[in-house]
PDB file of C-alpha atoms in Angstrom:
ATOM      1  CA  MET A   1     103.017  79.347  74.691  1.00  0.00           C
ATOM      2  CA  SER A   2     100.594  79.645  77.604  1.00  0.00           C
ATOM      3  CA  ARG A   3      96.866  79.963  77.040  1.00  0.00           C
ATOM      4  CA  ALA A   4      96.855  83.591  78.270  1.00  0.00           C
ATOM      5  CA  ALA A   5      99.762  84.490  75.974  1.00  0.00           C
ATOM      6  CA  LEU A   6      98.068  82.785  73.015  1.00  0.00           C
ATOM      7  CA  ILE A   7      94.835  84.725  73.584  1.00  0.00           C
ATOM      8  CA  GLU A   8      96.720  88.024  73.848  1.00  0.00           C
ATOM      9  CA  ASP A   9      98.628  87.230  70.641  1.00  0.00           C
ATOM     10  CA  LEU A  10      95.362  86.554  68.808  1.00  0.00           C
ATOM     11  CA  ARG A  11      93.873  89.796  70.114  1.00  0.00           C
ATOM     12  CA  ALA A  12      96.909  91.732  68.844  1.00  0.00           C
ATOM     13  CA  LYS A  13      96.557  90.161  65.404  1.00  0.00           C
ATOM     14  CA  VAL A  14      92.853  91.050  65.264  1.00  0.00           C
ATOM     15  CA  ARG A  15      93.619  94.667  66.254  1.00  0.00           C
ATOM     16  CA  ARG A  16      96.205  94.915  63.466  1.00  0.00           C
ATOM     17  CA  LEU A  17      93.777  93.507  60.914  1.00  0.00           C
ATOM     18  CA  GLU A  18      91.099  95.962  62.041  1.00  0.00           C
ATOM     19  CA  GLY A  19      93.523  98.864  61.916  1.00  0.00           C
ATOM     20  CA  ARG A  20      92.955  99.586  65.609  1.00  0.00           C
ATOM     21  CA  PRO A  21      95.777 100.883  67.840  1.00  0.00           C
ATOM     22  CA  GLN A  22      97.590  98.300  69.927  1.00  0.00           C
ATOM     23  CA  ALA A  23      97.766  99.137  73.628  1.00  0.00           C
ATOM     24  CA  ALA A  24     101.128 100.576  74.608  1.00  0.00           C
ATOM     25  CA  SER A  25     102.991  99.546  77.735  1.00  0.00           C
ATOM     26  CA  LEU A  26     103.646 102.283  80.273  1.00  0.00           C
ATOM     27  CA  THR A  27     106.670 102.315  82.536  1.00  0.00           C
ATOM     28  CA  VAL A  28     106.091 101.291  86.144  1.00  0.00           C
ATOM     29  CA  HIS A  29     107.954 102.542  89.193  1.00  0.00           C
ATOM     30  CA  PRO A  30     111.001 100.297  89.785  1.00  0.00           C
ATOM     31  CA  ALA A  31     109.388  99.008  92.987  1.00  0.00           C
ATOM     32  CA  LEU A  32     106.517  97.536  90.949  1.00  0.00           C
ATOM     33  CA  SER A  33     108.695  95.993  88.245  1.00  0.00           C
ATOM     34  CA  GLY A  34     107.694  92.368  87.722  1.00  0.00           C
ATOM     35  CA  MET A  35     104.499  92.871  89.709  1.00  0.00           C
ATOM     36  CA  LEU A  36     102.328  95.181  87.614  1.00  0.00           C
ATOM     37  CA  ASP A  37     101.974  95.278  83.830  1.00  0.00           C
ATOM     38  CA  LEU A  38     100.707  98.779  83.089  1.00  0.00           C
ATOM     39  CA  GLN A  39      98.941  98.926  79.718  1.00  0.00           C
ATOM     40  CA  ALA A  40      97.396 101.994  78.121  1.00  0.00           C
ATOM     41  CA  GLY A  41      93.661 101.670  77.555  1.00  0.00           C
ATOM     42  CA  HIS A  42      92.805 100.171  80.946  1.00  0.00           C
ATOM     43  CA  ALA A  43      91.696 101.057  84.481  1.00  0.00           C
ATOM     44  CA  TYR A  44      93.513  99.985  87.651  1.00  0.00           C
ATOM     45  CA  THR A  45      92.283 100.161  91.233  1.00  0.00           C
ATOM     46  CA  VAL A  46      94.341 101.053  94.315  1.00  0.00           C
ATOM     47  CA  ASP A  47      93.276 101.284  97.934  1.00  0.00           C
ATOM     48  CA  SER A  48      95.561 104.037  99.240  1.00  0.00           C
ATOM     49  CA  ALA A  49      97.129 107.381  98.357  1.00  0.00           C
ATOM     50  CA  THR A  50     100.567 105.750  98.538  1.00  0.00           C
ATOM     51  CA  LEU A  51      99.689 103.271  95.813  1.00  0.00           C
ATOM     52  CA  ALA A  52      98.000 105.912  93.638  1.00  0.00           C
ATOM     53  CA  MET A  53     101.210 107.942  93.732  1.00  0.00           C
ATOM     54  CA  LEU A  54     103.411 104.900  93.172  1.00  0.00           C
ATOM     55  CA  VAL A  55     101.478 103.812  90.068  1.00  0.00           C
ATOM     56  CA  MET A  56     101.424 107.417  88.760  1.00  0.00           C
ATOM     57  CA  ALA A  57     105.150 107.827  89.259  1.00  0.00           C
ATOM     58  CA  GLY A  58     106.348 105.464  86.533  1.00  0.00           C
ATOM     59  CA  PRO A  59     104.591 107.127  83.576  1.00  0.00           C
ATOM     60  CA  SER A  60     105.075 110.598  85.086  1.00  0.00           C
ATOM     61  CA  SER A  61     108.815 110.421  85.739  1.00  0.00           C
ATOM     62  CA  ARG A  62     109.987 107.971  83.071  1.00  0.00           C
ATOM     63  CA  ASP A  63     107.560 108.362  80.146  1.00  0.00           C
ATOM     64  CA  GLY A  64     107.100 112.128  80.443  1.00  0.00           C
ATOM     65  CA  ALA A  65     103.346 111.605  80.810  1.00  0.00           C
ATOM     66  CA  TRP A  66     100.891 114.271  81.907  1.00  0.00           C
ATOM     67  CA  CYS A  67      98.700 113.216  84.838  1.00  0.00           C
ATOM     68  CA  ALA A  68      95.524 114.463  86.510  1.00  0.00           C
ATOM     69  CA  VAL A  69      94.093 113.835  89.976  1.00  0.00           C
ATOM     70  CA  VAL A  70      90.331 114.225  90.356  1.00  0.00           C
ATOM     71  CA  GLY A  71      88.384 114.393  93.615  1.00  0.00           C
ATOM     72  CA  ALA A  72      91.275 114.321  96.103  1.00  0.00           C
ATOM     73  CA  ALA A  73      91.152 117.621  97.978  1.00  0.00           C
ATOM     74  CA  ASP A  74      93.912 116.485 100.359  1.00  0.00           C
ATOM     75  CA  PHE A  75      96.253 115.051  97.709  1.00  0.00           C
ATOM     76  CA  GLY A  76      99.781 115.292  99.133  1.00  0.00           C
ATOM     77  CA  THR A  77     101.868 116.945  96.420  1.00  0.00           C
ATOM     78  CA  GLU A  78     105.065 116.762  98.476  1.00  0.00           C
ATOM     79  CA  ALA A  79     104.583 113.032  99.037  1.00  0.00           C
ATOM     80  CA  ALA A  80     103.757 112.502  95.358  1.00  0.00           C
ATOM     81  CA  GLN A  81     106.934 114.298  94.341  1.00  0.00           C
ATOM     82  CA  SER A  82     108.975 112.067  96.661  1.00  0.00           C
ATOM     83  CA  PHE A  83     107.660 109.024  94.769  1.00  0.00           C
ATOM     84  CA  GLY A  84     108.701 110.562  91.460  1.00  0.00           C
ATOM     85  CA  VAL A  85     105.518 112.271  90.252  1.00  0.00           C
ATOM     86  CA  VAL A  86     106.432 115.368  88.216  1.00  0.00           C
ATOM     87  CA  LEU A  87     104.199 118.106  89.601  1.00  0.00           C
ATOM     88  CA  GLU A  88     104.800 120.422  86.622  1.00  0.00           C
ATOM     89  CA  ARG A  89     102.937 117.867  84.491  1.00  0.00           C
ATOM     90  CA  THR A  90     100.175 117.123  86.999  1.00  0.00           C
ATOM     91  CA  VAL A  91      96.708 118.702  86.938  1.00  0.00           C
ATOM     92  CA  LEU A  92      94.709 118.784  90.192  1.00  0.00           C
ATOM     93  CA  VAL A  93      90.899 118.955  90.194  1.00  0.00           C
ATOM     94  CA  PRO A  94      90.023 118.776  93.915  1.00  0.00           C
ATOM     95  CA  ASP A  95      86.243 119.102  93.501  1.00  0.00           C
ATOM     96  CA  PRO A  96      84.807 118.072  90.105  1.00  0.00           C
ATOM     97  CA  GLY A  97      81.222 118.515  91.353  1.00  0.00           C
ATOM     98  CA  GLN A  98      78.256 116.435  90.224  1.00  0.00           C
ATOM     99  CA  ASP A  99      79.548 116.151  86.652  1.00  0.00           C
ATOM    100  CA  TRP A 100      82.695 114.340  87.768  1.00  0.00           C
ATOM    101  CA  LEU A 101      82.366 111.668  85.082  1.00  0.00           C
ATOM    102  CA  ALA A 102      82.277 114.305  82.328  1.00  0.00           C
ATOM    103  CA  VAL A 103      85.360 115.926  83.885  1.00  0.00           C
ATOM    104  CA  VAL A 104      87.178 112.590  83.934  1.00  0.00           C
ATOM    105  CA  SER A 105      86.188 111.882  80.328  1.00  0.00           C
ATOM    106  CA  ALA A 106      87.519 115.254  79.220  1.00  0.00           C
ATOM    107  CA  LEU A 107      90.807 114.686  81.032  1.00  0.00           C
ATOM    108  CA  VAL A 108      91.209 111.219  79.497  1.00  0.00           C
ATOM    109  CA  ASP A 109      91.196 112.984  76.127  1.00  0.00           C
ATOM    110  CA  VAL A 110      94.195 115.168  76.973  1.00  0.00           C
ATOM    111  CA  VAL A 111      96.393 113.421  79.579  1.00  0.00           C
ATOM    112  CA  SER A 112      97.843 109.920  79.815  1.00  0.00           C
ATOM    113  CA  VAL A 113      97.073 109.112  83.462  1.00  0.00           C
ATOM    114  CA  VAL A 114      93.928 110.107  85.377  1.00  0.00           C
ATOM    115  CA  VAL A 115      93.591 109.342  89.089  1.00  0.00           C
ATOM    116  CA  VAL A 116      89.971 109.282  90.282  1.00  0.00           C
ATOM    117  CA  ALA A 117      89.478 109.366  94.052  1.00  0.00           C
ATOM    118  CA  GLY A 118      86.449 108.093  95.964  1.00  0.00           C
ATOM    119  CA  ARG A 119      84.012 107.903  93.042  1.00  0.00           C
ATOM    120  CA  ASP A 120      82.316 104.568  92.329  1.00  0.00           C
ATOM    121  CA  ILE A 121      81.227 103.908  88.765  1.00  0.00           C
ATOM    122  CA  CYS A 122      78.525 101.586  87.425  1.00  0.00           C
ATOM    123  CA  ALA A 123      79.292  98.767  84.993  1.00  0.00           C
ATOM    124  CA  ARG A 124      77.696 100.555  82.017  1.00  0.00           C
ATOM    125  CA  ASP A 125      79.703 103.747  82.539  1.00  0.00           C
ATOM    126  CA  ALA A 126      82.856 101.691  83.141  1.00  0.00           C
ATOM    127  CA  GLN A 127      82.339  99.975  79.790  1.00  0.00           C
ATOM    128  CA  ARG A 128      81.952 103.316  78.022  1.00  0.00           C
ATOM    129  CA  MET A 129      85.034 104.666  79.763  1.00  0.00           C
ATOM    130  CA  ALA A 130      86.997 101.555  78.772  1.00  0.00           C
ATOM    131  CA  ALA A 131      86.270 102.289  75.105  1.00  0.00           C
ATOM    132  CA  ARG A 132      87.414 105.901  75.567  1.00  0.00           C
ATOM    133  CA  LEU A 133      90.598 104.840  77.362  1.00  0.00           C
ATOM    134  CA  TYR A 134      91.432 102.433  74.556  1.00  0.00           C
ATOM    135  CA  GLU A 135      90.836 105.043  71.879  1.00  0.00           C
ATOM    136  CA  ARG A 136      92.944 107.680  73.667  1.00  0.00           C
ATOM    137  CA  GLN A 137      95.559 105.220  74.983  1.00  0.00           C
ATOM    138  CA  SER A 138      95.207 106.591  78.511  1.00  0.00           C
ATOM    139  CA  ILE A 139      94.800 104.870  81.879  1.00  0.00           C
ATOM    140  CA  ILE A 140      92.653 105.464  84.945  1.00  0.00           C
ATOM    141  CA  ILE A 141      93.855 104.806  88.477  1.00  0.00           C
ATOM    142  CA  ALA A 142      90.741 104.387  90.623  1.00  0.00           C
ATOM    143  CA  TRP A 143      91.734 105.245  94.186  1.00  0.00           C
ATOM    144  CA  ASP A 144      89.389 103.868  96.846  1.00  0.00           C
ATOM    145  CA  CYS A 145      86.682 103.313  94.199  1.00  0.00           C
ATOM    146  CA  VAL A 146      84.511 100.506  92.898  1.00  0.00           C
ATOM    147  CA  TRP A 147      85.508 100.322  89.226  1.00  0.00           C
ATOM    148  CA  PRO A 148      84.228  97.354  87.158  1.00  0.00           C
ATOM    149  CA  ARG A 149      86.402  96.080  84.297  1.00  0.00           C
ATOM    150  CA  ALA A 150      89.625  97.136  86.028  1.00  0.00           C
ATOM    151  CA  ARG A 151      92.630  95.257  84.689  1.00  0.00           C
ATOM    152  CA  ALA A 152      94.361  94.928  88.055  1.00  0.00           C
ATOM    153  CA  HIS A 153      93.776  95.635  91.733  1.00  0.00           C
ATOM    154  CA  VAL A 154      96.680  96.884  93.865  1.00  0.00           C
ATOM    155  CA  ARG A 155      96.371  96.717  97.658  1.00  0.00           C
ATOM    156  CA  LEU A 156      98.444  97.686 100.695  1.00  0.00           C
ATOM    157  CA  THR A 157      98.424  95.243 103.638  1.00  0.00           C
ATOM    158  CA  ASP A 158     100.266  94.437 106.873  1.00  0.00           C
ATOM    159  CA  VAL A 159     101.429  98.002 107.506  1.00  0.00           C
ATOM    160  CA  LEU A 160     104.019  98.447 110.255  1.00  0.00           C
ATOM    161  CA  TRP A 161     105.382 101.820 111.355  1.00  0.00           C
ATOM    162  CA  HIS A 162     108.809 102.313 112.967  1.00  0.00           C
ATOM    163  CA  GLY A 163     109.986 105.092 115.255  1.00  0.00           C
ATOM    164  CA  VAL A 164     107.261 105.326 117.879  1.00  0.00           C
ATOM    165  CA  GLN A 165     107.677 103.313 121.054  1.00  0.00           C
ATOM    166  CA  ARG A 166     105.251 103.466 123.969  1.00  0.00           C
ATOM    167  CA  GLY A 167     103.773 106.676 122.593  1.00  0.00           C
ATOM    168  CA  ASN A 168     107.103 108.499 122.276  1.00  0.00           C
ATOM    169  CA  GLY A 169     109.322 109.363 119.321  1.00  0.00           C
ATOM    170  CA  HIS A 170     108.692 110.204 115.673  1.00  0.00           C
ATOM    171  CA  LEU A 171     107.528 108.102 112.734  1.00  0.00           C
ATOM    172  CA  GLN A 172     110.695 107.248 110.802  1.00  0.00           C
ATOM    173  CA  ALA A 173     109.870 104.408 108.411  1.00  0.00           C
ATOM    174  CA  ARG A 174     107.040 102.168 107.285  1.00  0.00           C
ATOM    175  CA  GLU A 175     106.926  98.549 106.207  1.00  0.00           C
ATOM    176  CA  ALA A 176     104.038  97.267 104.104  1.00  0.00           C
ATOM    177  CA  THR A 177     103.117  94.500 101.722  1.00  0.00           C
ATOM    178  CA  ILE A 178     101.962  95.371  98.222  1.00  0.00           C
ATOM    179  CA  GLU A 179      99.602  92.842  96.644  1.00  0.00           C
ATOM    180  CA  VAL A 180      98.784  92.953  92.921  1.00  0.00           C
ATOM    181  CA  GLN A 181      95.840  90.946  91.568  1.00  0.00           C
ATOM    182  CA  GLN A 182      95.955  91.209  87.794  1.00  0.00           C
ATOM    183  CA  VAL A 183      93.148  89.733  85.681  1.00  0.00           C
ATOM    184  CA  GLY A 184      94.161  86.348  84.300  1.00  0.00           C
ATOM    185  CA  HIS A 185      97.225  86.020  86.541  1.00  0.00           C
ATOM    186  CA  PRO A 186      97.919  84.765  90.081  1.00  0.00           C
ATOM    187  CA  ALA A 187      98.140  87.458  92.741  1.00  0.00           C
ATOM    188  CA  VAL A 188     101.659  88.440  93.766  1.00  0.00           C
ATOM    189  CA  ARG A 189     102.951  90.047  96.955  1.00  0.00           C
ATOM    190  CA  ARG A 190     106.161  91.763  97.974  1.00  0.00           C
ATOM    191  CA  ARG A 191     107.284  93.438 101.199  1.00  0.00           C
ATOM    192  CA  PHE A 192     108.543  97.050 100.986  1.00  0.00           C
ATOM    193  CA  TRP A 193     109.866  99.972 102.913  1.00  0.00           C
ATOM    194  CA  LEU A 194     107.322 102.726 102.118  1.00  0.00           C
ATOM    195  CA  PRO A 195     109.556 104.633 102.868  1.00  0.00           C
ATOM    196  CA  ASP A 196     112.689 103.573 104.751  1.00  0.00           C
ATOM    197  CA  GLY A 197     114.550 105.807 107.212  1.00  0.00           C
ATOM    198  CA  GLU A 198     116.111 107.745 104.322  1.00  0.00           C
ATOM    199  CA  GLN A 199     112.707 108.310 102.661  1.00  0.00           C
ATOM    200  CA  ARG A 200     113.368 105.774  99.906  1.00  0.00           C
ATOM    201  CA  VAL A 201     110.931 103.221  98.513  1.00  0.00           C
ATOM    202  CA  ARG A 202     112.599  99.830  98.240  1.00  0.00           C
ATOM    203  CA  ALA A 203     111.884  96.146  98.574  1.00  0.00           C
ATOM    204  CA  ILE A 204     112.774  94.436 101.842  1.00  0.00           C
ATOM    205  CA  GLU A 205     115.235  91.812 100.676  1.00  0.00           C
ATOM    206  CA  SER A 206     114.709  88.653 102.675  1.00  0.00           C
ATOM    207  CA  SER A 207     113.692  85.115 101.911  1.00  0.00           C
ATOM    208  CA  SER A 208     110.178  85.818 103.161  1.00  0.00           C
ATOM    209  CA  SER A 209     109.627  89.075 101.268  1.00  0.00           C
ATOM    210  CA  GLN A 210     110.495  88.033  97.699  1.00  0.00           C
ATOM    211  CA  LEU A 211     107.887  88.145  94.974  1.00  0.00           C
ATOM    212  CA  ARG A 212     105.527  85.202  95.329  1.00  0.00           C
ATOM    213  CA  SER A 213     102.178  83.960  94.181  1.00  0.00           C
ATOM    214  CA  VAL A 214      99.257  84.016  96.572  1.00  0.00           C
ATOM    215  CA  SER A 215      97.241  80.809  96.680  1.00  0.00           C
TER     216      SER A 215
END
């Protein structure tokens, strides 16, 4: 057993002895399978709307989870739906005002996934929120935010659009690399169509785009 696995096993045993809930695993979008381990009770950071929607989509479409999006006035509901986010179970709070942290805390109490856009949080508030997330078995997806104590950071790099040549034509497909840096694990990268010409999200299957560790 690896050192990381041993530590996690000991933590689980301590939680059982203390009578505390053990963090549940949430379903990830098929594109992120093997890249991201989504555990209730934690925060995750993403650097784009695409990734926020992609991480939301697994719990929303496959676990039946309710979601909320806070502080994203231009959140693309049509795009989110194309990734698999169930809009009927999604609450939008475009402008939470100055008390945004209280709004987020209240939402954590009632929904499983809360996306927070463009709102940095200090280490002390992040620690308090971590305790609340663990108690409620919810997750936060911090989109374009500084969020201490996040369990993983998901980034979009090397974006390449198809369909426009010399200023003419229409955007038809997009290639990009998704990089996941999870605490205690090597970073991994995979190349995707986001989306392809048929508006599907799928890995680009080639010898150079397979899942790999980043040194």
